[in-house]
Every structure is written in C-alpha cells, then in structure tokens.
Coordinates of C-alpha atoms in Angstrom, one line a residue:
M1 CA 41.0 44.6 95.9
E2 CA 40.3 46.0 99.3
D3 CA 37.2 43.8 99.6
H4 CA 38.5 40.9 97.5
D5 CA 36.8 38.1 99.4
R6 CA 33.3 39.7 99.5
E7 CA 30.5 38.8 97.1
P8 CA 30.4 41.0 93.9
R9 CA 28.5 44.2 94.8
G10 CA 26.0 46.4 93.1
H11 CA 24.1 44.2 90.6
G12 CA 20.7 45.8 90.3
R13 CA 18.5 48.5 88.7
R14 CA 20.0 51.3 86.7
R15 CA 18.9 53.9 84.2
F16 CA 19.5 53.4 80.5
I17 CA 19.7 56.0 77.8
A18 CA 19.2 55.6 74.1
T19 CA 18.2 57.8 71.2
A20 CA 15.3 56.3 69.4
T21 CA 15.2 58.7 66.4
A22 CA 17.1 58.1 63.3
L23 CA 19.6 60.7 61.9
G24 CA 21.0 60.6 58.4
L25 CA 24.7 60.7 59.5
G26 CA 27.4 58.2 58.9
S27 CA 29.2 56.6 61.7
L28 CA 30.8 59.3 63.9
A29 CA 34.5 58.7 64.6
G30 CA 37.3 59.8 66.9
C31 CA 37.5 61.6 70.2
T32 CA 38.4 65.0 68.8
G33 CA 37.0 64.7 65.3
L34 CA 33.8 63.5 63.8
G35 CA 34.8 61.7 60.6
G36 CA 32.9 62.5 57.4
V37 CA 30.3 64.7 59.1
E38 CA 29.8 68.2 57.8
T39 CA 27.7 70.8 59.5
E40 CA 26.4 74.1 58.4
T41 CA 27.9 77.2 60.0
E42 CA 25.6 80.0 61.1
T43 CA 26.7 82.9 58.9
D44 CA 24.2 85.6 59.8
T45 CA 25.7 88.5 61.8
A46 CA 23.5 90.4 64.1
D47 CA 23.3 93.5 66.1
G48 CA 23.0 93.3 69.8
G49 CA 19.2 93.6 69.7
D50 CA 18.6 90.9 67.1
S51 CA 17.7 87.3 67.9
V52 CA 20.6 84.9 67.7
G53 CA 18.7 81.7 67.0
Q54 CA 20.3 78.3 66.9
I55 CA 24.1 78.2 66.4
G56 CA 25.1 75.7 63.8
S57 CA 23.1 72.7 62.5
G58 CA 24.0 70.4 65.4
R59 CA 24.4 66.6 65.1
S60 CA 21.4 65.6 67.1
P61 CA 18.3 64.1 65.5
F62 CA 16.0 66.7 67.2
G63 CA 16.6 69.7 65.1
D64 CA 15.7 73.2 66.2
R65 CA 14.2 73.7 69.6
E66 CA 12.9 76.5 71.7
L67 CA 15.2 77.8 74.5
S68 CA 13.2 78.7 77.6
G69 CA 16.1 79.3 80.0
G70 CA 19.5 80.8 80.3
V71 CA 20.9 84.2 79.3
S72 CA 20.9 85.0 75.6
I73 CA 24.0 86.3 73.9
T74 CA 21.9 89.4 73.0
E75 CA 21.9 90.3 76.8
M76 CA 25.6 89.9 77.2
P77 CA 28.4 92.5 76.9
D78 CA 29.8 92.8 73.3
L79 CA 33.1 91.0 72.5
S80 CA 35.6 93.4 71.0
G81 CA 39.4 93.0 70.4
E82 CA 41.7 90.0 69.9
L83 CA 41.8 87.0 72.1
T84 CA 44.2 84.1 72.1
L85 CA 42.5 80.9 73.1
Y86 CA 44.3 77.7 74.1
S87 CA 41.7 75.0 73.5
G88 CA 41.9 71.5 74.9
R89 CA 38.6 70.9 73.1
G90 CA 38.9 69.7 69.6
E91 CA 38.3 72.1 66.7
A92 CA 35.8 69.7 65.1
L93 CA 33.6 70.0 68.2
V94 CA 33.9 73.6 69.2
G95 CA 35.4 75.4 66.2
E96 CA 31.9 76.2 64.8
L97 CA 30.9 77.9 68.0
I98 CA 34.1 80.0 68.2
S99 CA 33.7 81.0 64.6
F100 CA 30.1 82.1 65.3
F101 CA 31.3 84.5 68.0
E102 CA 33.7 86.0 65.6
E103 CA 31.0 86.4 62.9
Y104 CA 28.5 87.8 65.4
Y105 CA 30.8 90.6 66.6
D106 CA 32.4 92.7 63.8
D107 CA 35.4 93.8 66.0
F108 CA 36.2 90.5 67.6
T109 CA 38.9 88.0 66.6
V110 CA 39.9 84.7 68.2
R111 CA 43.3 83.2 67.7
P112 CA 42.8 79.5 68.7
R113 CA 45.5 77.0 69.4
Y114 CA 44.2 73.4 69.6
N115 CA 45.9 70.6 71.4
S116 CA 45.3 68.1 74.2
A117 CA 44.5 69.8 77.5
A118 CA 47.5 68.2 79.2
E119 CA 49.9 69.5 76.4
L120 CA 48.4 73.0 76.6
V121 CA 48.8 73.1 80.4
N122 CA 52.5 72.1 80.0
Q123 CA 52.9 74.7 77.3
I124 CA 51.4 77.5 79.5
L125 CA 53.6 76.6 82.4
T126 CA 56.7 76.5 80.1
E127 CA 55.9 79.8 78.5
G128 CA 55.4 81.4 82.0
E129 CA 54.7 85.1 82.0
N130 CA 55.5 85.3 78.3
S131 CA 52.5 83.1 77.4
P132 CA 50.3 84.7 74.7
A133 CA 47.3 82.8 76.1
D134 CA 44.3 84.8 77.3
V135 CA 41.8 82.0 77.9
F136 CA 42.2 78.3 78.5
F137 CA 39.3 76.0 77.4
S138 CA 39.6 72.5 78.9
V139 CA 38.0 69.2 78.3
N140 CA 38.1 68.4 82.0
A141 CA 38.3 70.0 85.4
G142 CA 41.6 68.4 86.3
A143 CA 43.5 70.6 83.8
L144 CA 41.8 73.7 85.0
G145 CA 42.7 72.8 88.6
A146 CA 46.3 72.2 87.6
L147 CA 46.6 75.8 86.3
K148 CA 44.9 77.1 89.4
D149 CA 47.4 75.1 91.6
E150 CA 50.2 76.8 89.7
G151 CA 48.8 80.3 90.3
R152 CA 48.2 80.9 86.6
T153 CA 44.6 82.0 86.8
Q154 CA 42.5 85.1 87.5
T155 CA 39.3 85.2 89.5
L156 CA 36.2 85.3 87.3
P157 CA 33.4 87.9 87.9
T158 CA 30.7 86.7 90.3
D159 CA 28.0 87.2 87.8
V160 CA 29.8 84.8 85.4
L161 CA 30.2 82.2 88.1
D162 CA 26.6 82.6 89.2
L163 CA 25.4 81.3 85.7
V164 CA 26.1 77.7 86.9
R165 CA 25.5 75.9 90.2
D166 CA 28.2 76.0 92.8
E167 CA 29.3 72.5 92.3
F168 CA 30.2 73.2 88.6
H169 CA 32.7 76.0 89.3
D170 CA 35.8 76.4 91.3
P171 CA 35.0 77.4 94.9
D172 CA 37.6 80.1 94.7
G173 CA 36.2 81.4 91.5
Q174 CA 39.2 80.6 89.3
W175 CA 37.4 78.6 86.7
T176 CA 33.9 77.6 85.7
G177 CA 32.4 74.5 84.0
T178 CA 30.8 75.1 80.6
S179 CA 29.3 71.7 79.9
G180 CA 29.2 68.3 81.6
R181 CA 29.8 64.6 81.0
A182 CA 28.7 61.6 83.0
R183 CA 30.9 58.5 83.4
T184 CA 28.9 55.5 82.1
I185 CA 29.0 51.9 81.2
P186 CA 28.1 51.3 77.5
F187 CA 26.9 47.7 77.1
N188 CA 25.7 45.5 74.3
T189 CA 22.0 44.6 74.7
D190 CA 22.4 41.4 72.7
Q191 CA 24.9 40.1 75.4
F192 CA 23.7 41.6 78.6
A193 CA 20.5 42.5 80.4
D194 CA 20.2 45.4 82.8
S195 CA 20.6 43.2 85.9
D196 CA 24.0 41.9 84.6
I197 CA 25.8 45.3 84.9
P198 CA 27.2 46.1 88.4
T199 CA 26.1 49.4 89.9
D200 CA 29.4 49.5 91.9
I201 CA 32.5 50.3 89.9
M202 CA 34.7 48.3 92.3
A203 CA 32.8 45.1 91.4
F204 CA 33.8 45.0 87.8
P205 CA 37.1 43.0 88.2
E206 CA 35.1 40.4 90.0
T207 CA 32.4 40.0 87.3
E208 CA 33.3 36.9 85.3
A209 CA 30.9 37.8 82.5
F210 CA 33.4 40.5 81.5
R211 CA 36.4 38.2 81.1
D212 CA 38.0 39.2 77.8
N213 CA 34.8 41.1 77.1
I214 CA 35.2 44.7 78.3
G215 CA 37.2 47.6 77.1
W216 CA 38.8 50.9 78.2
A217 CA 40.9 53.7 76.8
P218 CA 43.6 54.3 79.4
T219 CA 45.4 57.1 77.5
Y220 CA 42.2 59.1 77.3
S221 CA 42.0 62.1 79.7
S222 CA 38.5 61.4 80.9
F223 CA 39.5 57.8 81.8
Q224 CA 42.5 59.2 83.7
A225 CA 40.2 61.7 85.5
F226 CA 38.0 58.7 86.5
I227 CA 41.0 56.9 87.9
T228 CA 42.0 60.0 89.8
A229 CA 38.6 60.1 91.4
M230 CA 39.0 56.4 92.4
R231 CA 42.3 57.3 94.0
V232 CA 40.6 60.1 96.0
L233 CA 37.6 58.0 97.0
E234 CA 39.0 54.5 97.4
G235 CA 42.6 55.1 98.1
E236 CA 45.8 54.4 96.2
E237 CA 46.1 50.7 97.1
A238 CA 42.5 49.9 96.2
T239 CA 42.8 51.7 92.9
R240 CA 46.0 49.8 92.2
E241 CA 44.3 46.5 92.9
W242 CA 41.3 47.5 90.7
L243 CA 43.6 48.3 87.8
Q244 CA 45.4 45.0 88.2
G245 CA 42.2 43.1 88.5
M246 CA 40.9 44.6 85.3
Q247 CA 44.1 43.6 83.5
D248 CA 43.8 40.1 84.9
L249 CA 40.2 40.0 83.6
G250 CA 41.5 40.6 80.1
V251 CA 40.3 44.1 79.5
S252 CA 40.8 45.3 75.9
E253 CA 42.6 48.6 75.2
Y254 CA 41.3 51.3 72.7
N255 CA 42.7 54.6 71.7
D256 CA 39.7 56.6 72.7
E257 CA 36.3 56.1 74.3
F258 CA 34.3 56.6 71.1
L259 CA 36.1 53.4 69.8
V260 CA 35.2 51.7 73.1
A261 CA 31.5 52.5 72.6
Q262 CA 31.7 51.5 68.9
A263 CA 33.2 48.2 69.8
V264 CA 30.4 47.6 72.2
A265 CA 27.8 48.5 69.6
D266 CA 29.5 46.1 67.1
G267 CA 29.5 43.2 69.6
E268 CA 33.3 43.1 69.6
I269 CA 33.1 43.5 73.4
G270 CA 30.1 43.4 75.7
A271 CA 30.8 46.5 77.8
G272 CA 33.2 49.3 78.4
F273 CA 34.0 52.5 80.2
A274 CA 33.2 55.8 78.5
N275 CA 31.6 59.2 78.8
H276 CA 27.9 59.3 78.1
Y277 CA 28.0 61.3 74.9
Y278 CA 30.0 58.7 72.9
I279 CA 27.0 56.4 73.2
Q280 CA 24.7 59.1 72.1
R281 CA 26.8 59.9 69.0
I282 CA 26.7 56.3 67.9
L283 CA 23.0 56.0 68.5
A284 CA 22.3 59.2 66.5
G285 CA 23.7 57.5 63.4
R286 CA 22.7 53.9 64.3
P287 CA 19.5 54.1 66.3
N288 CA 19.0 50.4 66.1
A289 CA 22.4 49.5 67.4
P290 CA 22.3 47.0 70.4
L291 CA 23.8 49.7 72.6
A292 CA 22.5 51.0 75.9
T293 CA 24.1 52.9 78.8
A294 CA 24.3 52.0 82.5
F295 CA 25.3 54.2 85.4
T296 CA 27.1 53.1 88.5
S297 CA 26.1 54.9 91.7
G298 CA 27.9 57.1 94.2
D299 CA 31.4 56.0 93.2
A300 CA 34.3 57.0 90.9
G301 CA 32.5 55.3 88.0
S302 CA 29.6 57.8 88.3
I303 CA 31.6 61.1 88.5
F304 CA 30.1 64.0 86.7
N305 CA 33.1 66.0 85.2
V306 CA 33.0 69.2 83.4
A307 CA 34.6 70.9 80.4
G308 CA 35.4 74.4 81.4
A309 CA 37.3 77.6 81.0
L310 CA 39.4 80.1 82.8
V311 CA 41.2 83.4 82.3
L312 CA 45.0 83.2 82.5
D313 CA 47.2 85.6 84.5
T314 CA 48.8 86.5 81.2
A315 CA 45.6 87.8 79.6
N316 CA 46.1 91.1 77.8
D317 CA 42.4 92.1 78.5
S318 CA 41.0 90.4 81.5
E319 CA 37.5 91.8 80.9
L320 CA 37.4 90.4 77.4
G321 CA 38.6 87.1 78.6
A322 CA 35.9 86.9 81.3
N323 CA 33.2 88.0 78.8
F324 CA 34.3 85.3 76.4
V325 CA 33.9 82.7 79.1
R326 CA 30.5 84.3 79.8
H327 CA 29.5 83.7 76.2
L328 CA 30.3 80.0 76.6
L329 CA 27.6 80.0 79.2
S330 CA 25.0 81.8 77.0
A331 CA 21.8 80.0 76.3
E332 CA 22.7 79.6 72.7
A333 CA 26.2 78.1 73.5
Q334 CA 24.7 75.8 76.0
D335 CA 22.2 74.6 73.4
Y336 CA 25.1 74.2 70.9
F337 CA 26.9 71.9 73.4
A338 CA 23.8 69.8 73.9
R339 CA 23.0 69.4 70.2
T340 CA 26.5 69.2 68.8
T341 CA 28.6 67.4 71.4
F342 CA 25.7 65.7 73.2
E343 CA 27.0 67.0 76.5
Y344 CA 25.0 68.2 79.5
P345 CA 24.3 71.9 79.5
L346 CA 25.2 73.4 82.9
V347 CA 22.9 76.4 82.7
S348 CA 19.5 75.9 84.3
G349 CA 16.7 75.9 81.7
V350 CA 18.7 74.5 78.8
D351 CA 17.9 70.7 78.6
P352 CA 20.2 68.0 77.4
I353 CA 19.5 66.2 74.1
G354 CA 18.2 62.7 73.9
E355 CA 16.7 60.4 76.4
L356 CA 19.2 61.5 79.1
P357 CA 18.2 61.7 82.8
P358 CA 18.4 65.2 84.2
I359 CA 21.5 66.1 86.1
D360 CA 19.6 65.9 89.4
D361 CA 18.7 62.2 88.7
L362 CA 22.4 61.2 88.3
N363 CA 24.2 59.7 91.4
P364 CA 27.7 61.0 91.5
P365 CA 29.8 60.4 94.6
E366 CA 29.1 62.7 97.5
G367 CA 31.9 64.9 98.8
L368 CA 34.1 64.8 95.7
D369 CA 35.2 68.3 94.7
L370 CA 36.2 68.4 91.0
T371 CA 39.3 70.4 92.0
Q372 CA 40.5 67.1 93.5
L373 CA 40.9 65.7 90.0
S374 CA 43.9 67.9 89.3
D375 CA 46.5 65.2 90.3
L376 CA 46.7 63.6 86.9
E377 CA 50.4 63.2 87.2
G378 CA 49.9 60.8 90.1
T379 CA 47.4 58.9 88.1
V380 CA 49.7 58.5 85.1
R381 CA 52.5 57.4 87.4
L382 CA 50.2 54.7 88.9
L383 CA 49.0 53.6 85.5
R384 CA 52.6 53.1 84.4
E385 CA 53.5 51.3 87.6
V386 CA 50.8 48.7 87.1
G387 CA 51.6 48.3 83.4
V388 CA 48.5 49.9 82.0
L389 CA 50.5 52.6 80.2

C-alpha cells in the first residue's frame, strides 16, 4: 500500500444501523430477487385527482406511513403511450412499481427488458440508432455515465432534475438519481466491537483481526463502483496494492453482497463490504441477528452511489420518457424504494426506513463526482490483473 509502513488508520467511533422491529418474513435472498417473499400489488386504478396512497405492501416492518414531502403522482403529467424500458434493476425489486404505473394510467404500457446494467449498456451500444429502448433504469451511476460518455442520452427537463439535489444528478442534465445506497461495513457483533472496525477503508488490509475473516463480492457492480472510486481518489497503484493486500489477508469471495451480509450475520465471517440495504433486509427478517453496520469516513468505502434513469437518444417519445423518469421521483415511488428496497429516497421530505442516519449525516468523500465512476472497464481490467476476477 502507499502508506504500508504506517500504523493502521481510522479505528474509532462510527454510526451503527439496525432494525429493531420484527417482520414476519423468511430470510431474504439474492441480489436481484428476494427468495420466497411475496408482496401484494396495488390494484386500484385512479383518476388524476384521487389519492394514490402507498404503492405495494413493502418489505419493511414499519407498514404504512404518512408522506409529508415530495411531489405526488397526482400532481404529475399523465403517462400515455408505449415505453420500452431497459432495466438494470431486478424485476423482483422494481417490477411492482412499474406495474403500478401501468395500472394507474389506462393508456400507458411499459415493455421492460431486465438484465444487468453492464449488459444493457453493451446492448444499447450494439443496437445503435436501431435500439428500441426509450428509458434506461440503472442500478448505479457508472452505467448512466457510460451511456452519457457515448452520446446516447437526452437532456432531462430542468423541473425533473430539480426534484433532487445537484449532487444526485448529472451536472449536464443527462441523467438523474432515483434512490441512493451507502457503502458500508457489515460486521458480526459477537466477534467485533465498534472500536474494532477501521473508519479508513485503506486500513483494512493491515487489520489482522480480519485475516481469513472478511468477505467481498468482486463480480458485483456496486463493489466495482467502489473500486472505481478508490482508483479516482487513491490512484491506480494504491488501489492495486489494496486489492493485493486484501487477497493476502485471505478475503472470502461471494457471488453477491446479500450473501456477504448473510455470512456475517451467520458468523461465517466477521465483516465484509456491502451496500447498506442488504444489512437492513436481513435484519427485517432476523431482528436479533448479531449484525450491525459501520461506515468509513471520507473515502472510497463511504461513497454514496445512486440508482438512476435517463432518456435515450433513440426514444420514440422524449416527453413520455422524461415523464416516466419524473414518476420515479414522485413521493409515492420514493416511499416505495424506501420500504421495498430499503434504499435512501433522494427527494427531500421522504425519509428512509429503519434506524438509518439521514443522508446529511453520512460522510462520503468530498470532491467525488458520481460521473467519475463510469470507467468500470478500467476497474474490471485491474481486478483481472491482480487475480481478483
């Protein structure tokens, strides 16, 4: 590492999150699906003047709640026509929301295609001007930035962009975030105390307590976005040494970050790297699990990434595409993301679910533009060079 001879940095206070209320769900499984969990679909259609209410049953233990902020669907332009959606978000997580929009508007049809964000980006680029895609819905900002870099996007209306803070949408207006996720360190409370977990991501390879006792999911897009952020913030060589150091430490590999968090809860490993909501999903079904979440501070390990959407240059109806993106930022959709995916809503006035710190209390790295996370190709190349992939 760049500071290999220094003392391990960043052991100290941090904030922990845990859901203390029981929920009668089985163990939630998978990164794009939630095994064995069924939800009710909101089937009531409504006129523009009717109250929408809560979309879906959600998976949180908190049930219905009042929405005091955001813009309601009832105040947004109607959706009418056909829209082809390329979704890098799994159907099990967002399909219910998309179905609701179709049911709410009599003359609106969505034709979704689900796949990984990376695969869909490649598909859009391969299809070129013949792509049928109108809107791209991504699990991370890097994929959105990649399409912007290729000139495949349209500028969103200012009043859509203004629904979220500046740091959560593209500075050129080509895409907007729709929900957020914080990078975190899930840890087993039977094995570690709060003071045992470094607050500096670069200190982890030097922490002997993690030897053969920490996990990651290197094929997972959010992990690769995290490594991309490290490359931007720390440099290529320091990132290479961090990756090698983690391998030398005996890091365990998992297929996705839910499995990382689950392994921590089961005591299979003591800690790991994962987005915040995987911990929340486990605690929703297992509130007494010895699982808590730590945050690093001001580094790649504390990036706040966003899922988001954009309108493609091949859109048949740009206005319909923009209004669909607008609906993803409605108060009701933001509440859906909070309750169903345990993500952070990005619209002011719609709070996250669970004992999560407000966005303003997180400590992401200063000066990191989410558009800088678009170079996933360079990250994959580095991961292969050091033998992680």
